[in-house]
Amino acid sequence: MFFRSILCGVSLSLALIAPSLAGEIKLAPKAVLELFTSQGCKSCPKADAMLDEMGKRPDVVTLAYHVDYWDYVGWEDTFGTKENSDRQRDYAESWGSSRIFTPQLVVNGKGGLNGSKRDAVNGALGGASLPLDVKLSEATDNMLQVSVPAKAGEPDAMIWLVTFLDRADVTIERGENEGKQVAYTQIVTGRQVLGMWKAGAGAELTLPLAEVLTGRSNGAVILLQQDHNGLPGAIVGAASFTR
């Protein structure tokens, strides 16, 4: 079980980040960019490179969801999963659409656009904002403290832990990108719901870092997202760290 406790109505001031959380930390971003991509898609490397570029901004959190529906072309994506493809389909259903494609970029859970089109991405970021403040600090015994203060008038939201691998270089041996070496960043390795944030009470969670970062994961995003009858809605808050 990822979390030891959820206490409502508690606000936590940001403490100094201890060495075990040393690395890149992003607090109060204005946008979460989710790229649905595939190593088997010839149009995707440009979007992958742009996601890497966008991820260097202090006000943007990026996540790359590698899908599996391009595997039939002849190259099985080394990071592709059915769960990532299902998340993309859930977004489409939430928006009343049956169309999915790569590279598709989702901005704050509110709509999809071509992830390789710089003008469109910059336009979407221009008016982007996240209303909730997600705070991270380290507690004793290698525990991660997450605090999201109450904020009246906001809809309740699910609290998600999304883990990622911050970089991998892959040589693609078959398919549409045969012979290319592509650098991938912020590769999603897992998703876990942690609980609910209530507008009138806020939420506080304590997570054991040893259980948060497992396998090849070296970073995580705490993501607050509205839920529409089991389908993803707007993202309303986020914070991330990379070891």
Coordinates of C-alpha atoms in Angstrom, one line a residue:
M1 CA 0.0 0.0 0.0
F2 CA 1.6 3.3 -1.1
F3 CA 0.2 5.6 1.5
R4 CA 0.4 5.4 5.3
S5 CA -2.1 8.0 6.1
I6 CA -4.5 10.6 4.6
L7 CA -5.4 13.4 7.0
C8 CA -7.9 16.0 5.9
G9 CA -7.9 19.7 6.7
V10 CA -4.1 19.9 7.3
S11 CA -1.9 22.4 5.5
L12 CA 1.9 21.7 5.4
S13 CA 4.5 24.4 4.7
L14 CA 7.3 23.4 2.3
A15 CA 10.3 22.1 4.2
L16 CA 13.8 22.0 2.9
I17 CA 14.3 19.1 0.5
A18 CA 16.7 16.5 2.0
P19 CA 19.4 14.7 0.0
S20 CA 17.3 11.6 -0.8
L21 CA 15.0 14.0 -2.8
A22 CA 17.9 15.7 -4.4
G23 CA 17.4 16.3 -8.1
E24 CA 14.9 18.3 -10.1
I25 CA 11.8 19.4 -8.2
K26 CA 8.9 21.2 -9.9
L27 CA 6.3 22.9 -7.8
A28 CA 3.4 25.1 -8.9
P29 CA 3.6 24.3 -12.7
K30 CA 1.0 25.9 -15.0
A31 CA 0.6 22.8 -17.2
V32 CA 0.9 19.1 -17.4
L33 CA 1.7 17.9 -20.9
E34 CA 0.9 14.2 -21.6
L35 CA 2.3 12.9 -24.9
F36 CA 0.9 9.7 -26.4
T37 CA 3.8 8.4 -28.5
S38 CA 5.2 5.3 -30.1
Q39 CA 8.6 4.1 -31.2
G40 CA 6.9 2.6 -34.3
C41 CA 5.4 6.0 -35.4
K42 CA 7.4 7.9 -38.0
S43 CA 5.8 11.2 -37.0
C44 CA 6.7 10.8 -33.3
P45 CA 10.4 11.6 -33.0
K46 CA 9.8 15.3 -33.6
A47 CA 7.2 15.3 -30.8
D48 CA 9.4 13.3 -28.5
A49 CA 12.2 16.0 -29.0
M50 CA 9.7 18.8 -28.3
L51 CA 8.5 17.1 -25.1
D52 CA 12.2 16.9 -24.0
E53 CA 12.5 20.7 -24.7
M54 CA 9.2 21.5 -22.9
G55 CA 10.3 19.4 -20.0
K56 CA 13.2 21.8 -19.3
R57 CA 10.8 24.6 -18.5
P58 CA 10.3 25.1 -14.8
D59 CA 6.5 25.8 -15.2
V60 CA 5.7 22.6 -17.2
V61 CA 5.5 19.0 -16.1
T62 CA 5.8 16.4 -18.9
L63 CA 4.9 12.8 -19.2
A64 CA 5.3 10.4 -22.1
Y65 CA 2.8 7.6 -22.4
H66 CA 4.1 5.0 -24.9
V67 CA 1.2 3.1 -26.6
D68 CA 1.2 -0.4 -27.9
Y69 CA -1.1 -0.2 -31.0
W70 CA 1.8 0.6 -33.4
D71 CA 3.6 -2.6 -32.5
Y72 CA 2.0 -4.4 -35.5
V73 CA 4.2 -2.4 -37.9
G74 CA 7.2 -4.5 -37.0
W75 CA 8.8 -3.0 -33.9
E76 CA 7.5 -3.5 -30.4
D77 CA 7.8 -0.3 -28.4
T78 CA 10.1 -1.0 -25.5
F79 CA 8.0 1.1 -23.2
G80 CA 4.5 0.6 -24.7
T81 CA 1.7 -0.8 -22.6
K82 CA -2.0 -1.5 -23.1
E83 CA -2.7 0.7 -20.0
N84 CA -1.2 3.7 -21.8
S85 CA -3.3 3.0 -24.9
D86 CA -6.4 2.7 -22.7
R87 CA -5.7 6.0 -21.0
Q88 CA -5.6 7.7 -24.4
R89 CA -8.9 6.0 -25.4
D90 CA -10.4 7.1 -22.1
Y91 CA -9.5 10.7 -22.9
A92 CA -11.1 10.4 -26.3
E93 CA -14.3 8.9 -24.8
S94 CA -14.4 11.7 -22.2
W95 CA -14.3 14.3 -25.0
G96 CA -17.0 12.5 -27.0
S97 CA -14.5 11.3 -29.7
S98 CA -13.6 8.0 -31.1
R99 CA -10.3 9.1 -32.7
I100 CA -6.9 8.6 -31.2
F101 CA -3.5 9.2 -32.9
T102 CA 0.2 9.6 -32.3
P103 CA 1.8 11.9 -31.5
Q104 CA -1.1 13.3 -29.5
L105 CA -0.4 15.9 -26.8
V106 CA -3.0 16.5 -24.0
V107 CA -2.7 19.7 -22.1
N108 CA -4.0 19.7 -18.5
G109 CA -6.4 16.9 -19.5
K110 CA -8.6 19.3 -21.4
G111 CA -8.0 18.5 -25.1
G112 CA -5.6 16.8 -27.5
L113 CA -3.5 18.3 -30.3
N114 CA -0.7 17.3 -32.6
G115 CA 2.4 17.0 -30.4
S116 CA 4.8 18.0 -33.2
K117 CA 3.1 21.3 -34.0
R118 CA 5.1 23.9 -32.0
D119 CA 2.7 26.8 -32.6
A120 CA -0.3 24.8 -31.4
V121 CA 1.6 23.6 -28.3
N122 CA 2.8 27.1 -27.4
G123 CA -0.8 28.4 -28.0
A124 CA -2.2 25.9 -25.6
L125 CA 0.4 26.7 -23.0
G126 CA -0.3 30.5 -23.3
G127 CA -3.5 30.4 -21.3
A128 CA -2.8 27.3 -19.2
S129 CA -3.0 27.2 -15.4
L130 CA -3.5 24.8 -12.5
P131 CA -5.6 26.1 -9.7
L132 CA -4.4 23.8 -6.9
D133 CA -1.1 24.0 -5.0
V134 CA 0.6 20.7 -4.5
K135 CA 3.4 20.8 -1.9
L136 CA 6.2 18.2 -1.5
S137 CA 8.7 17.7 1.4
E138 CA 10.5 14.9 3.0
A139 CA 9.5 13.6 6.4
T140 CA 11.5 11.4 8.6
D141 CA 12.4 7.7 7.8
N142 CA 12.7 8.4 4.0
M143 CA 9.0 9.3 3.7
L144 CA 7.6 11.8 1.1
Q145 CA 5.0 14.2 2.5
V146 CA 2.4 15.5 0.1
S147 CA 0.1 18.3 1.0
V148 CA -2.7 19.9 -1.0
P149 CA -4.5 22.7 0.9
A150 CA -8.3 23.1 0.8
K151 CA -9.7 25.5 -1.8
A152 CA -13.4 26.3 -1.7
G153 CA -15.3 26.2 -5.0
E154 CA -13.1 23.7 -6.7
P155 CA -14.5 20.3 -7.7
D156 CA -13.2 17.3 -5.8
A157 CA -10.3 15.4 -7.6
M158 CA -8.5 12.1 -7.5
I159 CA -4.9 12.1 -6.3
W160 CA -2.6 10.0 -8.6
L161 CA 1.0 8.9 -8.3
V162 CA 2.6 8.6 -11.8
T163 CA 6.1 7.3 -11.8
F164 CA 8.5 7.8 -14.7
L165 CA 12.0 7.1 -16.1
D166 CA 13.5 10.5 -16.9
R167 CA 15.6 9.4 -20.0
A168 CA 16.4 6.5 -22.2
D169 CA 18.2 6.3 -25.6
V170 CA 16.7 3.6 -27.8
T171 CA 18.0 2.3 -31.1
I172 CA 15.0 1.2 -33.2
E173 CA 15.8 -1.8 -35.4
R174 CA 12.6 -2.3 -37.4
G175 CA 9.4 -0.5 -38.4
E176 CA 8.9 3.1 -39.7
N177 CA 11.9 4.4 -37.6
E178 CA 14.3 1.7 -38.4
G179 CA 17.9 2.7 -37.9
K180 CA 17.1 5.7 -35.8
Q181 CA 18.4 6.3 -32.2
V182 CA 15.8 8.3 -30.3
A183 CA 16.1 10.0 -26.9
Y184 CA 12.9 9.5 -24.8
T185 CA 12.2 11.5 -21.7
Q186 CA 9.7 11.3 -18.8
I187 CA 8.6 7.8 -19.8
V188 CA 5.6 6.7 -17.7
T189 CA 6.3 3.5 -15.8
G190 CA 3.2 3.2 -13.7
R191 CA 0.1 4.9 -12.3
Q192 CA -1.5 4.4 -8.9
V193 CA -4.5 6.2 -7.4
L194 CA -3.8 7.4 -3.8
G195 CA -7.1 8.8 -2.7
M196 CA -9.3 11.9 -3.0
W197 CA -8.8 15.6 -2.5
K198 CA -11.8 17.3 -1.0
A199 CA -12.3 21.0 -1.7
G200 CA -13.5 21.8 1.7
A201 CA -10.8 19.9 3.6
G202 CA -7.7 19.4 1.5
A203 CA -5.5 16.4 1.9
E204 CA -2.2 15.2 3.2
L205 CA -0.5 11.9 2.4
T206 CA 2.7 10.3 3.6
L207 CA 4.4 8.0 1.1
P208 CA 7.3 5.6 1.6
L209 CA 9.9 6.6 -1.0
A210 CA 11.3 3.1 -1.2
E211 CA 7.9 2.0 -2.5
V212 CA 7.3 5.0 -4.7
L213 CA 10.4 4.6 -6.9
T214 CA 10.8 0.9 -7.8
G215 CA 12.3 -0.8 -10.8
R216 CA 13.7 1.6 -13.4
S217 CA 11.6 4.5 -12.2
N218 CA 13.6 7.5 -10.9
G219 CA 10.9 10.2 -10.7
A220 CA 7.3 10.7 -9.9
V221 CA 4.5 13.2 -10.4
I222 CA 1.7 13.8 -7.9
L223 CA -1.3 14.6 -10.1
L224 CA -4.7 15.8 -9.2
Q225 CA -7.3 15.1 -11.8
Q226 CA -11.1 15.4 -11.9
D227 CA -13.0 12.2 -12.6
H228 CA -16.1 12.0 -14.9
N229 CA -17.8 8.7 -14.3
G230 CA -14.6 6.8 -14.4
L231 CA -13.1 8.9 -17.3
P232 CA -10.3 11.4 -16.9
G233 CA -11.3 15.1 -16.7
A234 CA -9.3 18.3 -16.1
I235 CA -5.9 18.1 -14.4
V236 CA -6.1 20.7 -11.6
G237 CA -2.8 20.4 -9.7
A238 CA 0.7 18.7 -10.0
A239 CA 4.2 18.6 -8.6
S240 CA 7.1 16.4 -9.6
F241 CA 10.5 15.3 -8.5
T242 CA 13.4 13.4 -10.1
R243 CA 16.2 11.7 -8.2

